[in-house]
mmCIF file of C-alpha atoms in Angstrom:
data_model
loop_
_atom_site.group_PDB
_atom_site.id
_atom_site.type_symbol
_atom_site.label_atom_id
_atom_site.label_comp_id
_atom_site.label_asym_id
_atom_site.label_seq_id
_atom_site.Cartn_x
_atom_site.Cartn_y
_atom_site.Cartn_z
ATOM 1 C CA UNK H 29 -6.866 -13.000 -17.774
ATOM 2 C CA UNK H 30 -8.417 -15.780 -15.925
ATOM 3 C CA UNK H 31 -6.162 -15.400 -13.049
ATOM 4 C CA UNK H 32 -7.243 -11.212 -13.517
ATOM 5 C CA UNK H 33 -10.616 -12.364 -13.777
ATOM 6 C CA UNK H 34 -10.345 -14.292 -10.436
ATOM 7 C CA UNK H 35 -8.655 -11.680 -8.820
ATOM 8 C CA UNK H 36 -11.743 -9.725 -8.745
ATOM 9 C CA UNK H 37 -14.008 -12.398 -7.558
ATOM 10 C CA UNK H 38 -12.161 -13.291 -4.531
ATOM 11 C CA UNK H 39 -12.050 -9.015 -3.793
ATOM 12 C CA UNK H 40 -15.734 -9.507 -4.663
ATOM 13 C CA UNK H 41 -17.057 -12.145 -2.725
ATOM 14 C CA UNK H 42 -14.764 -11.162 0.554
ATOM 15 C CA UNK H 43 -16.214 -7.389 0.932
ATOM 16 C CA UNK H 44 -19.338 -8.676 -0.242
ATOM 17 C CA UNK H 45 -19.469 -11.332 2.381
ATOM 18 C CA UNK H 46 -21.355 -11.142 5.832
ATOM 19 C CA UNK H 47 -20.157 -14.776 7.007
ATOM 20 C CA UNK H 48 -16.354 -15.356 7.568
ATOM 21 C CA UNK H 49 -16.053 -18.602 5.664
ATOM 22 C CA UNK H 50 -17.323 -16.257 2.594
ATOM 23 C CA UNK H 51 -14.789 -13.739 3.397
ATOM 24 C CA UNK H 52 -11.716 -16.131 3.502
ATOM 25 C CA UNK H 53 -13.042 -18.056 0.822
ATOM 26 C CA UNK H 54 -13.103 -14.749 -1.277
ATOM 27 C CA UNK H 55 -8.742 -13.849 0.365
ATOM 28 C CA UNK H 56 -8.174 -17.812 -1.174
ATOM 29 C CA UNK H 57 -8.973 -17.476 -3.850
ATOM 30 C CA UNK H 58 -7.223 -13.382 -3.702
ATOM 31 C CA UNK H 59 -4.141 -15.277 -2.832
ATOM 32 C CA UNK H 60 -4.292 -18.372 -5.639
ATOM 33 C CA UNK H 61 -4.877 -15.883 -8.120
ATOM 34 C CA UNK H 62 -1.470 -13.808 -7.805
ATOM 35 C CA UNK H 63 0.505 -15.998 -7.003
ATOM 36 C CA UNK H 64 1.115 -17.200 -11.180
ATOM 37 C CA UNK H 65 0.974 -13.267 -12.099
ATOM 38 C CA UNK H 66 4.056 -12.685 -9.272
ATOM 39 C CA UNK H 67 5.914 -16.251 -10.908
ATOM 40 C CA UNK H 68 5.454 -15.476 -14.307
ATOM 41 C CA UNK H 69 9.018 -15.169 -15.110
ATOM 42 C CA UNK H 70 10.153 -18.394 -14.155
ATOM 43 C CA UNK H 71 12.995 -16.051 -12.397
ATOM 44 C CA UNK H 72 14.363 -18.058 -9.588
ATOM 45 C CA UNK H 73 13.663 -13.946 -7.660
ATOM 46 C CA UNK H 74 10.110 -14.442 -9.000
ATOM 47 C CA UNK H 75 9.815 -18.049 -7.970
ATOM 48 C CA UNK H 76 11.206 -17.364 -4.158
ATOM 49 C CA UNK H 77 8.643 -14.083 -3.574
ATOM 50 C CA UNK H 78 5.675 -16.081 -4.935
ATOM 51 C CA UNK H 79 6.911 -18.773 -2.554
ATOM 52 C CA UNK H 80 7.726 -16.580 0.240
ATOM 53 C CA UNK H 81 3.923 -14.816 -0.757
ATOM 54 C CA UNK H 82 2.051 -18.242 -0.420
ATOM 55 C CA UNK H 83 4.026 -18.700 2.941
ATOM 56 C CA UNK H 84 2.477 -15.574 4.703
ATOM 57 C CA UNK H 85 -0.859 -15.308 3.022
ATOM 58 C CA UNK H 86 -1.802 -18.906 4.062
ATOM 59 C CA UNK H 87 -0.377 -18.412 7.649
ATOM 60 C CA UNK H 88 -2.506 -15.086 8.175
ATOM 61 C CA UNK H 89 -5.875 -16.804 6.215
ATOM 62 C CA UNK H 90 -5.615 -19.574 8.689
ATOM 63 C CA UNK H 91 -5.156 -17.736 11.324
ATOM 64 C CA UNK H 92 -8.387 -15.285 9.924
ATOM 65 C CA UNK H 93 -10.309 -18.907 10.515
ATOM 66 C CA UNK H 94 -8.922 -19.126 13.831
ATOM 67 C CA UNK H 95 -10.812 -15.976 15.328
ATOM 68 C CA UNK H 96 -13.916 -16.877 13.286
ATOM 69 C CA UNK H 97 -14.062 -20.203 15.194
ATOM 70 C CA UNK H 98 -12.901 -19.099 18.109
ATOM 71 C CA UNK H 99 -15.514 -15.970 17.882
ATOM 72 C CA UNK H 100 -17.889 -18.625 16.763
ATOM 73 C CA UNK H 101 -17.553 -20.917 19.897
ATOM 74 C CA UNK H 102 -18.183 -18.769 22.183
ATOM 75 C CA UNK H 103 -20.863 -16.339 21.145
ATOM 76 C CA UNK H 104 -22.010 -18.098 18.285
ATOM 77 C CA UNK H 105 -22.056 -15.751 15.650
ATOM 78 C CA UNK H 106 -20.483 -16.247 12.179
ATOM 79 C CA UNK H 107 -21.066 -12.725 11.255
ATOM 80 C CA UNK H 108 -18.051 -10.516 10.715
ATOM 81 C CA UNK H 109 -19.622 -7.632 12.314
ATOM 82 C CA UNK H 110 -20.363 -9.406 15.331
ATOM 83 C CA UNK H 111 -16.873 -10.517 16.379
ATOM 84 C CA UNK H 112 -17.075 -9.617 19.835
ATOM 85 C CA UNK H 113 -14.649 -12.086 21.786
ATOM 86 C CA UNK H 114 -11.459 -10.523 23.090
ATOM 87 C CA UNK H 115 -9.222 -13.001 22.042
ATOM 88 C CA UNK H 116 -11.056 -13.531 18.489
ATOM 89 C CA UNK H 117 -10.146 -9.880 17.892
ATOM 90 C CA UNK H 118 -6.091 -9.537 18.800
ATOM 91 C CA UNK H 119 -6.390 -12.450 16.488
ATOM 92 C CA UNK H 120 -7.897 -11.355 14.166
ATOM 93 C CA UNK H 121 -5.656 -7.632 13.780
ATOM 94 C CA UNK H 122 -2.577 -10.168 13.755
ATOM 95 C CA UNK H 123 -4.169 -11.716 10.788
ATOM 96 C CA UNK H 124 -4.894 -8.792 8.533
ATOM 97 C CA UNK H 125 -1.423 -7.225 9.977
ATOM 98 C CA UNK H 126 0.645 -9.472 8.090
ATOM 99 C CA UNK H 127 -1.885 -10.449 5.133
ATOM 100 C CA UNK H 128 -1.783 -6.049 4.587
ATOM 101 C CA UNK H 129 2.363 -5.924 5.776
ATOM 102 C CA UNK H 130 1.635 -3.997 8.319
ATOM 103 C CA UNK H 131 4.601 -3.744 11.022
ATOM 104 C CA UNK H 132 5.698 -6.175 12.529
ATOM 105 C CA UNK H 133 4.793 -8.202 10.274
ATOM 106 C CA UNK H 134 5.685 -6.706 7.235
ATOM 107 C CA UNK H 135 9.489 -7.829 6.354
ATOM 108 C CA UNK H 136 7.858 -10.369 3.112
ATOM 109 C CA UNK H 137 6.639 -6.994 1.656
ATOM 110 C CA UNK H 138 9.408 -5.346 0.145
ATOM 111 C CA UNK H 139 11.213 -9.017 -1.003
ATOM 112 C CA UNK H 140 7.961 -9.492 -2.480
ATOM 113 C CA UNK H 141 7.418 -7.064 -4.736
ATOM 114 C CA UNK H 142 11.186 -7.244 -5.058
ATOM 115 C CA UNK H 143 10.813 -9.883 -6.740
ATOM 116 C CA UNK H 144 7.470 -9.259 -9.107
ATOM 117 C CA UNK H 145 7.522 -7.052 -12.105
ATOM 118 C CA UNK H 146 6.383 -3.658 -11.883
ATOM 119 C CA UNK H 147 2.806 -4.128 -12.862
ATOM 120 C CA UNK H 148 1.850 -7.262 -10.670
ATOM 121 C CA UNK H 149 3.367 -5.095 -7.510
ATOM 122 C CA UNK H 150 1.160 -1.939 -8.277
ATOM 123 C CA UNK H 151 -1.741 -5.388 -7.749
ATOM 124 C CA UNK H 152 -0.410 -6.601 -4.770
ATOM 125 C CA UNK H 153 0.328 -2.358 -3.327
ATOM 126 C CA UNK H 154 -3.097 -1.728 -4.234
ATOM 127 C CA UNK H 155 -5.600 -4.269 -5.384
ATOM 128 C CA UNK H 156 -4.267 -7.308 -2.922
ATOM 129 C CA UNK H 157 -4.606 -5.134 0.158
ATOM 130 C CA UNK H 158 -8.654 -3.952 -0.316
ATOM 131 C CA UNK H 159 -10.202 -6.922 0.802
ATOM 132 C CA UNK H 160 -8.324 -6.930 4.792
ATOM 133 C CA UNK H 161 -8.663 -3.646 4.778
ATOM 134 C CA UNK H 162 -12.622 -3.992 4.423
ATOM 135 C CA UNK H 163 -12.849 -6.522 7.651
ATOM 136 C CA UNK H 164 -10.910 -4.176 9.635
ATOM 137 C CA UNK H 165 -13.633 -1.610 8.264
ATOM 138 C CA UNK H 166 -16.392 -3.767 9.285
ATOM 139 C CA UNK H 167 -15.290 -5.334 12.485
ATOM 140 C CA UNK H 168 -13.559 -2.090 13.722
ATOM 141 C CA UNK H 169 -16.152 -0.925 16.387
ATOM 142 C CA UNK H 170 -14.536 -4.310 18.512
ATOM 143 C CA UNK H 171 -10.629 -4.072 17.924
ATOM 144 C CA UNK H 172 -8.199 -2.665 20.575
ATOM 145 C CA UNK H 173 -7.824 1.255 19.883
ATOM 146 C CA UNK H 174 -4.186 1.282 22.215
ATOM 147 C CA UNK H 175 -3.214 -2.192 19.894
ATOM 148 C CA UNK H 176 -3.788 -0.915 16.671
ATOM 149 C CA UNK H 177 -2.241 2.837 17.443
ATOM 150 C CA UNK H 178 0.982 0.564 18.437
ATOM 151 C CA UNK H 179 1.083 -1.287 14.967
ATOM 152 C CA UNK H 180 0.370 1.987 13.468
ATOM 153 C CA UNK H 181 3.223 4.062 14.602
ATOM 154 C CA UNK H 182 5.570 1.705 14.405
ATOM 155 C CA UNK H 183 4.579 1.235 10.494
ATOM 156 C CA UNK H 184 4.936 4.269 9.802
ATOM 157 C CA UNK H 185 8.731 3.921 11.562
ATOM 158 C CA UNK H 186 9.415 1.520 9.389
ATOM 159 C CA UNK H 187 8.487 2.405 6.294
ATOM 160 C CA UNK H 188 10.370 5.323 6.439
ATOM 161 C CA UNK H 189 14.142 3.865 8.107
ATOM 162 C CA UNK H 190 13.598 1.117 5.690
ATOM 163 C CA UNK H 191 13.126 3.248 3.012
ATOM 164 C CA UNK H 192 15.990 5.692 3.777
ATOM 165 C CA UNK H 193 18.773 3.545 2.381
ATOM 166 C CA UNK H 194 17.035 1.443 -0.209
ATOM 167 C CA UNK H 195 17.828 1.825 -4.268
ATOM 168 C CA UNK H 196 15.755 -0.338 -6.178
ATOM 169 C CA UNK H 197 12.585 1.753 -7.185
ATOM 170 C CA UNK H 198 9.523 -1.517 -6.042
ATOM 171 C CA UNK H 199 11.915 -2.119 -2.435
ATOM 172 C CA UNK H 200 10.973 1.669 -2.154
ATOM 173 C CA UNK H 201 7.137 1.660 -3.033
ATOM 174 C CA UNK H 202 6.745 -0.990 -0.295
ATOM 175 C CA UNK H 203 8.498 0.603 1.997
ATOM 176 C CA UNK H 204 6.177 3.643 1.663
ATOM 177 C CA UNK H 205 3.580 1.075 1.221
ATOM 178 C CA UNK H 206 3.944 -0.225 4.693
ATOM 179 C CA UNK H 207 4.240 3.762 6.008
ATOM 180 C CA UNK H 208 0.430 4.663 4.645
ATOM 181 C CA UNK H 209 -0.935 1.653 6.147
ATOM 182 C CA UNK H 210 0.909 3.076 9.295
ATOM 183 C CA UNK H 211 -1.651 6.291 8.833
ATOM 184 C CA UNK H 212 -4.935 3.997 7.411
ATOM 185 C CA UNK H 213 -4.375 1.884 10.814
ATOM 186 C CA UNK H 214 -4.139 4.460 13.130
ATOM 187 C CA UNK H 215 -7.454 6.170 12.298
ATOM 188 C CA UNK H 216 -9.348 3.305 11.584
ATOM 189 C CA UNK H 217 -11.029 3.134 14.838
ATOM 190 C CA UNK H 218 -12.427 6.987 15.475
ATOM 191 C CA UNK H 219 -13.026 7.641 12.015
ATOM 192 C CA UNK H 220 -13.596 4.045 9.484
ATOM 193 C CA UNK H 221 -14.429 6.299 6.708
ATOM 194 C CA UNK H 222 -11.175 8.168 6.742
ATOM 195 C CA UNK H 223 -9.191 4.900 6.091
ATOM 196 C CA UNK H 224 -11.035 3.951 3.589
ATOM 197 C CA UNK H 225 -10.376 7.328 1.925
ATOM 198 C CA UNK H 226 -6.889 7.421 2.633
ATOM 199 C CA UNK H 227 -6.708 4.463 0.863
ATOM 200 C CA UNK H 228 -8.441 5.693 -2.619
ATOM 201 C CA UNK H 229 -6.089 8.297 -2.653
ATOM 202 C CA UNK H 230 -2.740 6.324 -1.584
ATOM 203 C CA UNK H 231 -4.583 3.517 -4.379
ATOM 204 C CA UNK H 232 -4.610 5.949 -7.563
ATOM 205 C CA UNK H 233 -1.152 7.783 -6.063
ATOM 206 C CA UNK H 234 0.612 4.350 -6.108
ATOM 207 C CA UNK H 235 -0.770 3.399 -9.699
ATOM 208 C CA UNK H 236 0.487 6.512 -11.186
ATOM 209 C CA UNK H 237 3.867 6.260 -9.852
ATOM 210 C CA UNK H 238 4.109 2.272 -11.049
ATOM 211 C CA UNK H 239 2.317 3.031 -14.142
ATOM 212 C CA UNK H 240 4.797 5.871 -14.731
ATOM 213 C CA UNK H 241 8.530 3.763 -13.745
ATOM 214 C CA UNK H 242 6.958 0.864 -15.550
ATOM 215 C CA UNK H 243 6.379 2.648 -19.333
ATOM 216 C CA UNK H 244 9.943 4.296 -18.676
ATOM 217 C CA UNK H 245 11.118 0.710 -17.508
ATOM 218 C CA UNK H 246 12.979 1.955 -14.676
ATOM 219 C CA UNK H 247 13.536 -0.698 -11.507
ATOM 220 C CA UNK H 248 16.789 1.130 -10.100
ATOM 221 C CA UNK H 249 17.616 4.628 -9.264
ATOM 222 C CA UNK H 250 20.240 4.603 -11.983
ATOM 223 C CA UNK H 251 18.433 3.987 -14.584
ATOM 224 C CA UNK H 252 15.667 6.631 -13.173
ATOM 225 C CA UNK H 253 18.690 8.859 -13.543
ATOM 226 C CA UNK H 254 18.624 8.406 -17.122
ATOM 227 C CA UNK H 255 15.308 8.411 -18.081
ATOM 228 C CA UNK H 256 14.960 11.909 -18.292
ATOM 229 C CA UNK H 257 16.635 12.762 -21.442
ATOM 230 C CA UNK H 258 14.039 9.675 -22.763
ATOM 231 C CA UNK H 259 10.542 11.281 -21.406
ATOM 232 C CA UNK H 260 11.145 14.910 -20.012
ATOM 233 C CA UNK H 261 7.566 15.246 -19.673
ATOM 234 C CA UNK H 262 6.460 11.981 -17.409
ATOM 235 C CA UNK H 263 9.975 12.405 -15.091
ATOM 236 C CA UNK H 264 8.508 16.343 -14.889
ATOM 237 C CA UNK H 265 4.996 14.277 -13.464
ATOM 238 C CA UNK H 266 6.637 11.960 -11.649
ATOM 239 C CA UNK H 267 8.199 14.580 -9.172
ATOM 240 C CA UNK H 268 4.522 16.243 -8.489
ATOM 241 C CA UNK H 269 2.968 12.164 -7.832
ATOM 242 C CA UNK H 270 6.170 11.661 -5.701
ATOM 243 C CA UNK H 271 5.116 14.940 -4.040
ATOM 244 C CA UNK H 272 2.160 14.035 -3.480
ATOM 245 C CA UNK H 273 2.561 10.379 -1.705
ATOM 246 C CA UNK H 274 5.100 12.112 0.316
ATOM 247 C CA UNK H 275 1.370 13.968 1.431
ATOM 248 C CA UNK H 276 2.883 17.609 0.927
ATOM 249 C CA UNK H 277 0.062 20.386 -0.133
ATOM 250 C CA UNK H 278 -1.063 21.425 -2.481
ATOM 251 C CA UNK H 279 -1.272 18.181 -3.400
ATOM 252 C CA UNK H 280 -4.061 15.426 -3.631
ATOM 253 C CA UNK H 281 -1.497 13.287 -0.771
ATOM 254 C CA UNK H 282 -2.099 16.145 1.726
ATOM 255 C CA UNK H 283 -6.191 15.319 1.994
ATOM 256 C CA UNK H 284 -6.201 12.270 4.149
ATOM 257 C CA UNK H 285 -3.173 13.411 6.475
ATOM 258 C CA UNK H 286 -4.829 16.895 7.052
ATOM 259 C CA UNK H 287 -7.886 14.848 7.535
ATOM 260 C CA UNK H 288 -6.173 11.815 10.012
ATOM 261 C CA UNK H 289 -4.095 15.070 12.338
ATOM 262 C CA UNK H 290 -7.331 16.763 13.338
ATOM 263 C CA UNK H 291 -9.268 13.865 14.181
ATOM 264 C CA UNK H 292 -6.555 12.499 16.027
ATOM 265 C CA UNK H 293 -6.675 15.874 18.017
ATOM 266 C CA UNK H 294 -10.723 15.774 18.160
ATOM 267 C CA UNK H 295 -9.835 12.364 20.487
ATOM 268 C CA UNK H 296 -7.164 13.805 22.410
ATOM 269 C CA UNK H 297 -4.010 11.666 20.556
ATOM 270 C CA UNK H 298 -3.027 14.726 19.352
ATOM 271 C CA UNK H 299 0.871 13.107 20.971
ATOM 272 C CA UNK H 300 0.160 10.461 18.954
ATOM 273 C CA UNK H 301 -0.638 12.937 15.544
ATOM 274 C CA UNK H 302 2.629 14.323 16.159
ATOM 275 C CA UNK H 303 4.724 11.149 16.827
ATOM 276 C CA UNK H 304 3.196 10.159 13.122
ATOM 277 C CA UNK H 305 3.245 13.684 11.717
ATOM 278 C CA UNK H 306 7.588 13.861 12.594
ATOM 279 C CA UNK H 307 7.905 10.392 11.505
ATOM 280 C CA UNK H 308 6.513 10.421 8.144
ATOM 281 C CA UNK H 309 9.300 12.673 7.336
ATOM 282 C CA UNK H 310 11.434 9.679 6.765
ATOM 283 C CA UNK H 311 9.445 8.873 3.858
ATOM 284 C CA UNK H 312 9.538 12.445 2.106
ATOM 285 C CA UNK H 313 13.241 12.565 2.308
ATOM 286 C CA UNK H 314 13.029 8.964 0.596
ATOM 287 C CA UNK H 315 10.338 10.352 -1.963
ATOM 288 C CA UNK H 316 12.876 13.892 -3.162
ATOM 289 C CA UNK H 317 15.747 11.050 -3.606
ATOM 290 C CA UNK H 318 13.850 9.510 -6.062
ATOM 291 C CA UNK H 319 12.266 12.685 -7.447
ATOM 292 C CA UNK H 320 16.069 13.963 -6.708
ATOM 293 C CA UNK H 321 16.664 10.824 -9.342
ATOM 294 C CA UNK H 322 13.649 11.517 -11.493
ATOM 295 C CA UNK H 323 14.333 15.250 -12.568
ATOM 296 C CA UNK H 324 17.005 17.590 -10.997
ATOM 297 C CA UNK H 325 20.028 15.174 -11.522
ATOM 298 C CA UNK H 326 21.619 15.006 -14.467
ATOM 299 C CA UNK H 327 23.954 11.387 -14.737
ATOM 300 C CA UNK H 328 27.497 12.170 -14.398
ATOM 301 C CA UNK H 329 28.805 12.173 -18.046
ATOM 302 C CA UNK H 330 32.521 10.428 -16.803
ATOM 303 C CA UNK H 331 30.933 6.988 -16.383
ATOM 304 C CA UNK H 332 29.606 5.226 -19.400
ATOM 305 C CA UNK H 333 26.166 4.531 -19.709
ATOM 306 C CA UNK H 334 23.814 3.727 -23.428
ATOM 307 C CA UNK H 335 22.379 7.279 -24.114
ATOM 308 C CA UNK H 336 18.679 7.288 -23.961
ATOM 309 C CA UNK H 337 17.038 7.975 -27.130
ATOM 310 C CA UNK H 338 14.315 10.492 -26.536
ATOM 311 C CA UNK H 339 11.283 8.894 -27.649
ATOM 312 C CA UNK H 340 8.205 10.641 -29.293
ATOM 313 C CA UNK H 341 5.741 7.980 -27.989
ATOM 314 C CA UNK H 342 2.419 9.162 -26.883
ATOM 315 C CA UNK H 343 2.075 8.801 -23.316
ATOM 316 C CA UNK H 344 -0.821 6.303 -21.783
ATOM 317 C CA UNK H 345 -4.068 8.128 -20.643
ATOM 318 C CA UNK H 346 -4.596 5.898 -18.238
ATOM 319 C CA UNK H 347 -1.328 7.614 -17.057
ATOM 320 C CA UNK H 348 -2.617 11.324 -17.423
ATOM 321 C CA UNK H 349 -5.799 10.873 -15.633
ATOM 322 C CA UNK H 350 -4.337 8.728 -12.867
ATOM 323 C CA UNK H 351 -1.754 11.128 -12.320
ATOM 324 C CA UNK H 352 -3.986 14.533 -12.458
ATOM 325 C CA UNK H 353 -6.087 12.941 -9.648
ATOM 326 C CA UNK H 354 -3.011 12.257 -8.062
ATOM 327 C CA UNK H 355 -1.987 15.695 -7.768
ATOM 328 C CA UNK H 356 -4.560 18.064 -8.373
ATOM 329 C CA UNK H 357 -7.503 16.602 -5.856
ATOM 330 C CA UNK H 358 -6.960 18.999 -2.794
ATOM 331 C CA UNK H 359 -10.091 21.236 -3.934
ATOM 332 C CA UNK H 360 -12.329 18.577 -3.248
ATOM 333 C CA UNK H 361 -12.293 18.872 1.059
ATOM 334 C CA UNK H 362 -14.336 20.484 2.421
ATOM 335 C CA UNK H 363 -16.721 18.289 0.081
ATOM 336 C CA UNK H 364 -15.689 15.422 2.087
ATOM 337 C CA UNK H 365 -15.285 17.627 4.904
ATOM 338 C CA UNK H 366 -18.880 17.654 5.137
#
């Protein structure tokens, strides 16, 4: 409980601060609070994940301090919104990319997610990404557009390609997260509010998927294949949530992609919009594979596996609420468009 309270405290400090040092403090509190949650099981894999996470986040935090100090040295400003020095904004972009797991700084993220339990994985994919995204949001007017576009396209490409041959659900969710971050980054300079909207919807859909996987105790695709007999309604809903994450209309996940493509074409960035849309088809492939394993395949009867008994345990209400939102929010788009 104290770690989770510290986690939300660190997030709150970062998103409400004006001074760089306060933002850095919040990020540090966050990092230190999540480490015990990653290494809770004391499995060597979990300890390794926590160590990797600590090293990457410490490096990124140092770079955040370095960029803000360089900016203060040249401009005399410690205000987050006044990051005007080009070198500072360049270093900051690299630091936040490391914190978020944007390509080409993404290698730590799948490994760390694979080493942590599903609930901690959910925190790592959603809550821990919120403070760095708010920092990007606050400094968005002084960042380099072409650099961010390159990082975004790289992220969507890496997230799609590297997720193709994965069999572990947590790694698939990690690559999906990297791809979604690419979508958030490409629009950051032109329409920062859209980045936040995309993040909120992504966090909601990811939470729905992680909680569903957690309640079915699924860590590998092979386990997912036998989960149908255990919780058929949950597997059916998982199919729709995954397709929503992939961004298929008429589900919620289509909304941010549609708005982002529309905004990019307004900004004369139609080639970037086309590339990023085509690359997200790679992501669609592995979401479809997850969905196929969850609902369409019955496990082959040649292999010996334990028959899963149908459980009449009621589904967690939070899963019900999150999946409903993850599937049915597209009709609110006129309200957002205005």
